[in-house]
mmCIF file of C-alpha atoms and ligand atoms in Angstrom:
data_model
loop_
_atom_site.group_PDB
_atom_site.id
_atom_site.type_symbol
_atom_site.label_atom_id
_atom_site.label_comp_id
_atom_site.label_asym_id
_atom_site.label_seq_id
_atom_site.Cartn_x
_atom_site.Cartn_y
_atom_site.Cartn_z
ATOM 1 C CA UNK A 1 -0.042 -0.020 0.016
ATOM 2 C CA UNK A 2 1.330 3.333 -1.027
ATOM 3 C CA UNK A 3 2.336 5.139 2.566
ATOM 4 C CA UNK A 4 1.816 9.079 3.084
ATOM 5 C CA UNK A 5 5.178 9.640 4.326
ATOM 6 C CA UNK A 6 5.991 13.437 6.558
ATOM 7 C CA UNK A 7 10.511 13.123 6.140
ATOM 8 C CA UNK A 8 12.028 16.177 8.466
ATOM 9 C CA UNK A 9 15.605 16.876 7.002
ATOM 10 C CA UNK A 10 17.629 18.684 9.853
ATOM 11 C CA UNK A 11 20.639 19.223 7.213
ATOM 12 C CA UNK A 12 23.505 20.365 9.577
ATOM 13 C CA UNK A 13 21.628 21.902 12.203
ATOM 14 C CA UNK A 14 20.877 20.576 15.827
ATOM 15 C CA UNK A 15 22.952 20.558 19.077
ATOM 16 C CA UNK A 16 23.241 17.764 21.313
ATOM 17 C CA UNK A 17 20.091 19.449 23.591
ATOM 18 C CA UNK A 18 17.896 20.759 20.749
ATOM 19 C CA UNK A 19 18.013 17.543 19.190
ATOM 20 C CA UNK A 20 16.628 15.653 21.842
ATOM 21 C CA UNK A 21 14.082 17.978 22.684
ATOM 22 C CA UNK A 22 13.060 17.793 19.517
ATOM 23 C CA UNK A 23 13.246 13.507 18.879
ATOM 24 C CA UNK A 24 11.853 13.778 22.778
ATOM 25 C CA UNK A 25 8.539 16.368 21.774
ATOM 26 C CA UNK A 26 8.159 13.965 18.385
ATOM 27 C CA UNK A 27 7.624 10.572 20.643
ATOM 28 C CA UNK A 28 5.615 12.419 23.238
ATOM 29 C CA UNK A 29 3.433 13.673 20.220
ATOM 30 C CA UNK A 30 3.006 10.053 19.077
ATOM 31 C CA UNK A 31 2.326 8.492 22.578
ATOM 32 C CA UNK A 32 -0.885 10.442 22.889
ATOM 33 C CA UNK A 33 -1.878 10.800 18.796
ATOM 34 C CA UNK A 34 -3.573 8.277 17.101
ATOM 35 C CA UNK A 35 -1.012 8.170 13.411
ATOM 36 C CA UNK A 36 -3.442 6.345 10.635
ATOM 37 C CA UNK A 37 -1.293 3.583 9.828
ATOM 38 C CA UNK A 38 -1.037 4.599 6.166
ATOM 39 C CA UNK A 39 1.199 7.315 7.689
ATOM 40 C CA UNK A 40 5.465 7.255 7.918
ATOM 41 C CA UNK A 41 7.249 9.618 9.642
ATOM 42 C CA UNK A 42 10.500 9.892 9.811
ATOM 43 C CA UNK A 43 13.418 11.962 11.034
ATOM 44 C CA UNK A 44 16.896 12.424 9.195
ATOM 45 C CA UNK A 45 19.645 14.015 11.840
ATOM 46 C CA UNK A 46 23.304 14.789 10.946
ATOM 47 C CA UNK A 47 25.211 11.534 11.982
ATOM 48 C CA UNK A 48 26.388 12.500 15.422
ATOM 49 C CA UNK A 49 23.088 12.498 16.504
ATOM 50 C CA UNK A 50 21.890 9.083 14.614
ATOM 51 C CA UNK A 51 22.152 6.980 17.581
ATOM 52 C CA UNK A 52 20.129 9.674 20.010
ATOM 53 C CA UNK A 53 17.746 9.442 17.572
ATOM 54 C CA UNK A 54 17.118 5.224 17.205
ATOM 55 C CA UNK A 55 17.353 5.466 21.025
ATOM 56 C CA UNK A 56 14.993 8.129 21.644
ATOM 57 C CA UNK A 57 12.399 7.221 18.885
ATOM 58 C CA UNK A 58 12.484 3.354 20.038
ATOM 59 C CA UNK A 59 9.545 3.064 21.576
ATOM 60 C CA UNK A 60 7.524 5.196 18.623
ATOM 61 C CA UNK A 61 6.511 5.325 15.107
ATOM 62 C CA UNK A 62 9.091 7.202 13.804
ATOM 63 C CA UNK A 63 11.932 6.074 12.140
ATOM 64 C CA UNK A 64 15.389 7.024 11.166
ATOM 65 C CA UNK A 65 17.037 8.313 8.444
ATOM 66 C CA UNK A 66 20.392 10.029 7.281
ATOM 67 C CA UNK A 67 21.781 12.721 4.899
ATOM 68 C CA UNK A 68 23.774 11.127 2.787
ATOM 69 C CA UNK A 69 25.816 7.696 2.515
ATOM 70 C CA UNK A 70 28.915 6.696 0.900
ATOM 71 C CA UNK A 71 28.945 4.305 -2.818
ATOM 72 C CA UNK A 72 31.325 2.114 -1.325
ATOM 73 C CA UNK A 73 31.119 -0.661 0.947
ATOM 74 C CA UNK A 74 33.989 -0.463 3.221
ATOM 75 C CA UNK A 75 37.395 0.296 2.975
ATOM 76 C CA UNK A 76 40.288 3.390 3.138
ATOM 77 C CA UNK A 77 37.617 6.218 2.552
ATOM 78 C CA UNK A 78 38.324 8.480 4.992
ATOM 79 C CA UNK A 79 35.176 10.731 5.951
ATOM 80 C CA UNK A 80 32.795 8.244 4.732
ATOM 81 C CA UNK A 81 29.873 5.877 6.464
ATOM 82 C CA UNK A 82 28.999 2.956 4.703
ATOM 83 C CA UNK A 83 24.956 2.174 4.402
ATOM 84 C CA UNK A 84 25.684 -0.909 6.315
ATOM 85 C CA UNK A 85 26.789 1.197 8.932
ATOM 86 C CA UNK A 86 23.684 3.299 9.093
ATOM 87 C CA UNK A 87 21.305 -0.031 8.846
ATOM 88 C CA UNK A 88 23.486 -1.850 12.180
ATOM 89 C CA UNK A 89 22.922 1.535 13.893
ATOM 90 C CA UNK A 90 19.072 0.765 12.858
ATOM 91 C CA UNK A 91 18.834 3.355 10.737
ATOM 92 C CA UNK A 92 16.222 2.552 7.810
ATOM 93 C CA UNK A 93 16.629 5.595 5.468
ATOM 94 C CA UNK A 94 18.562 7.748 4.209
ATOM 95 C CA UNK A 95 18.387 10.801 1.809
ATOM 96 C CA UNK A 96 20.065 10.592 -1.393
ATOM 97 C CA UNK A 97 21.038 13.343 -4.398
ATOM 98 C CA UNK A 98 19.612 16.065 -2.433
ATOM 99 C CA UNK A 99 20.176 19.626 -4.492
ATOM 100 C CA UNK A 100 22.871 21.133 -1.437
ATOM 101 C CA UNK A 101 24.627 17.255 -1.945
ATOM 102 C CA UNK A 102 24.431 18.312 -6.139
ATOM 103 C CA UNK A 103 25.725 21.300 -5.210
ATOM 104 C CA UNK A 104 28.486 21.860 -3.006
ATOM 105 C CA UNK A 105 29.943 18.253 -3.542
ATOM 106 C CA UNK A 106 29.267 17.951 -6.988
ATOM 107 C CA UNK A 107 26.880 14.493 -7.028
ATOM 108 C CA UNK A 108 25.985 13.237 -10.487
ATOM 109 C CA UNK A 109 23.140 11.724 -11.345
ATOM 110 C CA UNK A 110 25.462 8.260 -12.008
ATOM 111 C CA UNK A 111 27.097 8.340 -8.338
ATOM 112 C CA UNK A 112 23.384 8.810 -6.786
ATOM 113 C CA UNK A 113 22.517 5.888 -8.637
ATOM 114 C CA UNK A 114 25.701 4.137 -7.568
ATOM 115 C CA UNK A 115 24.691 5.259 -3.734
ATOM 116 C CA UNK A 116 21.118 4.135 -4.274
ATOM 117 C CA UNK A 117 22.212 0.595 -5.406
ATOM 118 C CA UNK A 118 24.407 0.374 -2.506
ATOM 119 C CA UNK A 119 21.899 1.636 0.639
ATOM 120 C CA UNK A 120 19.328 -0.455 -0.952
ATOM 121 C CA UNK A 121 21.655 -3.535 -0.597
ATOM 122 C CA UNK A 122 22.005 -2.968 2.746
ATOM 123 C CA UNK A 123 18.122 -2.777 3.098
ATOM 124 C CA UNK A 124 17.647 1.487 3.780
ATOM 125 C CA UNK A 125 14.347 2.902 2.064
ATOM 126 C CA UNK A 126 15.834 5.633 -0.619
ATOM 127 C CA UNK A 127 14.693 9.084 -0.204
ATOM 128 C CA UNK A 128 15.856 10.047 -4.098
ATOM 129 C CA UNK A 129 15.418 13.872 -4.611
ATOM 130 C CA UNK A 130 15.212 15.458 -7.886
ATOM 131 C CA UNK A 131 14.191 18.931 -8.553
ATOM 132 C CA UNK A 132 15.041 22.183 -11.313
ATOM 133 C CA UNK A 133 17.023 25.929 -10.824
ATOM 134 C CA UNK A 134 15.063 28.679 -11.242
ATOM 135 C CA UNK A 135 16.105 29.303 -14.517
ATOM 136 C CA UNK A 136 15.128 25.958 -15.919
ATOM 137 C CA UNK A 137 11.595 26.551 -14.658
ATOM 138 C CA UNK A 138 11.221 29.937 -15.602
ATOM 139 C CA UNK A 139 12.699 28.534 -19.206
ATOM 140 C CA UNK A 140 9.982 25.987 -19.002
ATOM 141 C CA UNK A 141 12.352 23.092 -18.859
ATOM 142 C CA UNK A 142 11.344 21.504 -15.938
ATOM 143 C CA UNK A 143 9.735 18.630 -16.758
ATOM 144 C CA UNK A 144 12.725 17.605 -18.988
ATOM 145 C CA UNK A 145 15.043 18.361 -16.443
ATOM 146 C CA UNK A 146 13.633 15.941 -13.841
ATOM 147 C CA UNK A 147 13.191 13.077 -16.624
ATOM 148 C CA UNK A 148 16.946 13.524 -17.240
ATOM 149 C CA UNK A 149 17.900 12.817 -13.515
ATOM 150 C CA UNK A 150 15.748 10.387 -13.280
ATOM 151 C CA UNK A 151 16.867 8.598 -16.611
ATOM 152 C CA UNK A 152 20.070 8.189 -15.206
ATOM 153 C CA UNK A 153 19.234 7.112 -11.288
ATOM 154 C CA UNK A 154 16.077 5.660 -10.420
ATOM 155 C CA UNK A 155 15.217 4.332 -14.042
ATOM 156 C CA UNK A 156 18.441 2.328 -13.814
ATOM 157 C CA UNK A 157 17.171 0.737 -10.854
ATOM 158 C CA UNK A 158 15.271 -3.106 -11.366
ATOM 159 C CA UNK A 159 11.765 -2.669 -10.917
ATOM 160 C CA UNK A 160 12.342 -4.833 -7.388
ATOM 161 C CA UNK A 161 14.038 -2.076 -5.888
ATOM 162 C CA UNK A 162 10.755 0.563 -6.569
ATOM 163 C CA UNK A 163 9.222 -0.937 -2.978
ATOM 164 C CA UNK A 164 12.471 0.767 -1.954
ATOM 165 C CA UNK A 165 12.306 3.589 -3.377
ATOM 166 C CA UNK A 166 10.938 7.431 -2.577
ATOM 167 C CA UNK A 167 11.099 10.268 -4.677
ATOM 168 C CA UNK A 168 11.172 13.931 -3.412
ATOM 169 C CA UNK A 169 10.549 16.569 -5.538
ATOM 170 C CA UNK A 170 11.881 19.685 -4.313
ATOM 171 C CA UNK A 171 12.301 22.822 -6.648
ATOM 172 C CA UNK A 172 15.369 24.399 -5.604
ATOM 173 C CA UNK A 173 13.872 27.650 -5.695
ATOM 174 C CA UNK A 174 11.518 26.768 -3.152
ATOM 175 C CA UNK A 175 14.072 25.224 -0.615
ATOM 176 C CA UNK A 176 15.226 27.290 2.336
ATOM 177 C CA UNK A 177 13.872 30.307 0.484
ATOM 178 C CA UNK A 178 10.451 30.797 2.198
ATOM 179 C CA UNK A 179 9.241 30.618 -1.458
ATOM 180 C CA UNK A 180 6.519 27.136 -1.670
ATOM 181 C CA UNK A 181 5.727 25.835 -5.219
ATOM 182 C CA UNK A 182 1.333 26.553 -5.689
ATOM 183 C CA UNK A 183 -0.158 22.975 -4.725
ATOM 184 C CA UNK A 184 -1.320 22.739 -8.484
ATOM 185 C CA UNK A 185 2.781 23.067 -9.922
ATOM 186 C CA UNK A 186 3.680 20.473 -6.711
ATOM 187 C CA UNK A 187 1.110 17.978 -8.469
ATOM 188 C CA UNK A 188 1.841 18.343 -11.974
ATOM 189 C CA UNK A 189 5.315 17.455 -11.293
ATOM 190 C CA UNK A 190 4.415 14.971 -8.889
ATOM 191 C CA UNK A 191 1.189 13.214 -11.874
ATOM 192 C CA UNK A 192 4.074 13.916 -14.255
ATOM 193 C CA UNK A 193 6.825 11.997 -11.943
ATOM 194 C CA UNK A 194 4.416 8.951 -11.694
ATOM 195 C CA UNK A 195 3.829 8.962 -15.297
ATOM 196 C CA UNK A 196 7.258 8.250 -16.191
ATOM 197 C CA UNK A 197 7.418 5.664 -13.500
ATOM 198 C CA UNK A 198 4.914 4.230 -15.322
ATOM 199 C CA UNK A 199 6.561 4.352 -18.704
ATOM 200 C CA UNK A 200 9.675 3.325 -17.837
ATOM 201 C CA UNK A 201 8.767 0.030 -15.336
ATOM 202 C CA UNK A 202 5.239 -0.316 -14.851
ATOM 203 C CA UNK A 203 1.342 1.275 -13.660
ATOM 204 C CA UNK A 204 1.044 -0.551 -10.680
ATOM 205 C CA UNK A 205 4.473 -0.079 -9.292
ATOM 206 C CA UNK A 206 4.428 3.568 -10.209
ATOM 207 C CA UNK A 207 0.646 3.615 -8.424
ATOM 208 C CA UNK A 208 2.318 2.500 -5.518
ATOM 209 C CA UNK A 209 5.405 4.831 -5.387
ATOM 210 C CA UNK A 210 5.620 7.813 -2.562
ATOM 211 C CA UNK A 211 5.929 10.822 -3.930
ATOM 212 C CA UNK A 212 6.982 13.402 -1.526
ATOM 213 C CA UNK A 213 7.135 17.800 -2.022
ATOM 214 C CA UNK A 214 9.702 19.914 -0.526
ATOM 215 C CA UNK A 215 10.502 23.527 -0.526
ATOM 216 C CA UNK A 216 9.264 25.508 2.445
ATOM 217 C CA UNK A 217 6.897 23.786 3.793
ATOM 218 C CA UNK A 218 5.680 24.390 6.995
ATOM 219 C CA UNK A 219 2.341 24.163 9.223
ATOM 220 C CA UNK A 220 0.542 26.917 7.132
ATOM 221 C CA UNK A 221 0.784 25.627 4.010
ATOM 222 C CA UNK A 222 1.262 21.733 4.158
ATOM 223 C CA UNK A 223 -2.665 20.524 4.690
ATOM 224 C CA UNK A 224 -3.088 22.188 0.632
ATOM 225 C CA UNK A 225 -0.294 20.435 -0.398
ATOM 226 C CA UNK A 226 -0.693 17.223 0.626
ATOM 227 C CA UNK A 227 -4.360 16.979 -0.996
ATOM 228 C CA UNK A 228 -3.260 17.283 -3.879
ATOM 229 C CA UNK A 229 -3.955 13.644 -5.328
ATOM 230 C CA UNK A 230 -0.340 12.822 -6.096
ATOM 231 C CA UNK A 231 1.481 14.493 -3.260
ATOM 232 C CA UNK A 232 1.966 11.921 -1.012
ATOM 233 C CA UNK A 233 3.301 13.820 2.038
ATOM 234 C CA UNK A 234 6.669 15.842 2.412
ATOM 235 C CA UNK A 235 10.387 16.681 3.000
ATOM 236 C CA UNK A 236 11.045 19.071 5.124
ATOM 237 C CA UNK A 237 13.852 20.956 5.816
ATOM 238 C CA UNK A 238 14.024 24.082 8.041
ATOM 239 C CA UNK A 239 10.153 23.199 9.635
ATOM 240 C CA UNK A 240 11.637 19.535 10.765
ATOM 241 C CA UNK A 241 14.357 21.704 13.948
ATOM 242 C CA UNK A 242 11.514 21.681 16.543
ATOM 243 C CA UNK A 243 9.109 19.423 17.112
ATOM 244 C CA UNK A 244 6.361 21.999 17.670
ATOM 245 C CA UNK A 245 6.527 22.645 13.681
ATOM 246 C CA UNK A 246 7.304 19.316 12.385
ATOM 247 C CA UNK A 247 4.337 17.819 14.754
ATOM 248 C CA UNK A 248 2.200 20.707 13.621
ATOM 249 C CA UNK A 249 2.630 19.753 9.717
ATOM 250 C CA UNK A 250 1.430 16.175 10.246
ATOM 251 C CA UNK A 251 -1.363 16.939 12.757
ATOM 252 C CA UNK A 252 -2.483 19.783 10.326
ATOM 253 C CA UNK A 253 -1.903 17.054 7.361
ATOM 254 C CA UNK A 254 -3.184 13.444 8.681
ATOM 255 C CA UNK A 255 -5.039 14.279 11.238
ATOM 256 C CA UNK A 256 -6.202 11.368 12.930
HETATM 257 C C1 PEP B 301 14.853 19.940 2.111
HETATM 258 O O1 PEP B 301 16.022 21.127 1.760
HETATM 259 O O2 PEP B 301 15.162 19.492 2.145
HETATM 260 C C2 PEP B 301 14.205 21.702 2.364
HETATM 261 C C3 PEP B 301 12.796 20.888 1.629
HETATM 262 O O3 PEP B 301 14.517 22.949 3.194
HETATM 263 P P1 PEP B 301 13.278 23.096 3.244
HETATM 264 O O4 PEP B 301 12.093 23.163 3.922
HETATM 265 O O5 PEP B 301 14.311 24.274 4.701
HETATM 266 O O6 PEP B 301 12.640 24.390 2.273
#
């Protein structure tokens, strides 16, 4: 069954204390609210706080994800973290292909594909990010741009891999800018992405794929975005840093 997913990407933020406060608040929220069974919540802290997250959320339905992993299995790769290590810690998800990693660390679609394969072989669910810059949208090139990103990454996976794949459409012009795609813009792109998956794989698999929207989501705009038929939840950056904002999104979007 297709899941509705709210995933929080903390990026390189939080201290041990603020991380714990957010995680504790989220665990308490889950203990006192009925979360619909098709709703999955994921928190993606920086590596040093992953164990804290796994421990604090162990009695809650919230899953823990990482923000990156290596495309290598193990060995002399100083500073890298393998997907097997993440799985060993109790991490279940990993964000790959985020626009910040593409921009600042020059990650290509082929590297994203290698990482995706490695992560899936360790049993992780991959949240694969795609999305265009403002200039591309202004030229109305967003569909071709996203199609090309998927062509060189997700469309090279096997159909068996799709059950471990979540796609996040994150228009770069909406990330951390306060500028959100309209619900219609998000829905149109998500429809297109699903259609492309149907063409490259099959319609039932495409229908099962969770496609998240990311870009300046907050409690005030989440309900309208996630009410769209092709928007299956969100990847949340800034508004995932406090339990108040993150649970505000969950609560307004998926009231029990
Ligand atoms: C993100 O970077 O994944 C993101 C969606 O950020 P924000 O919500 O802050 O725009």
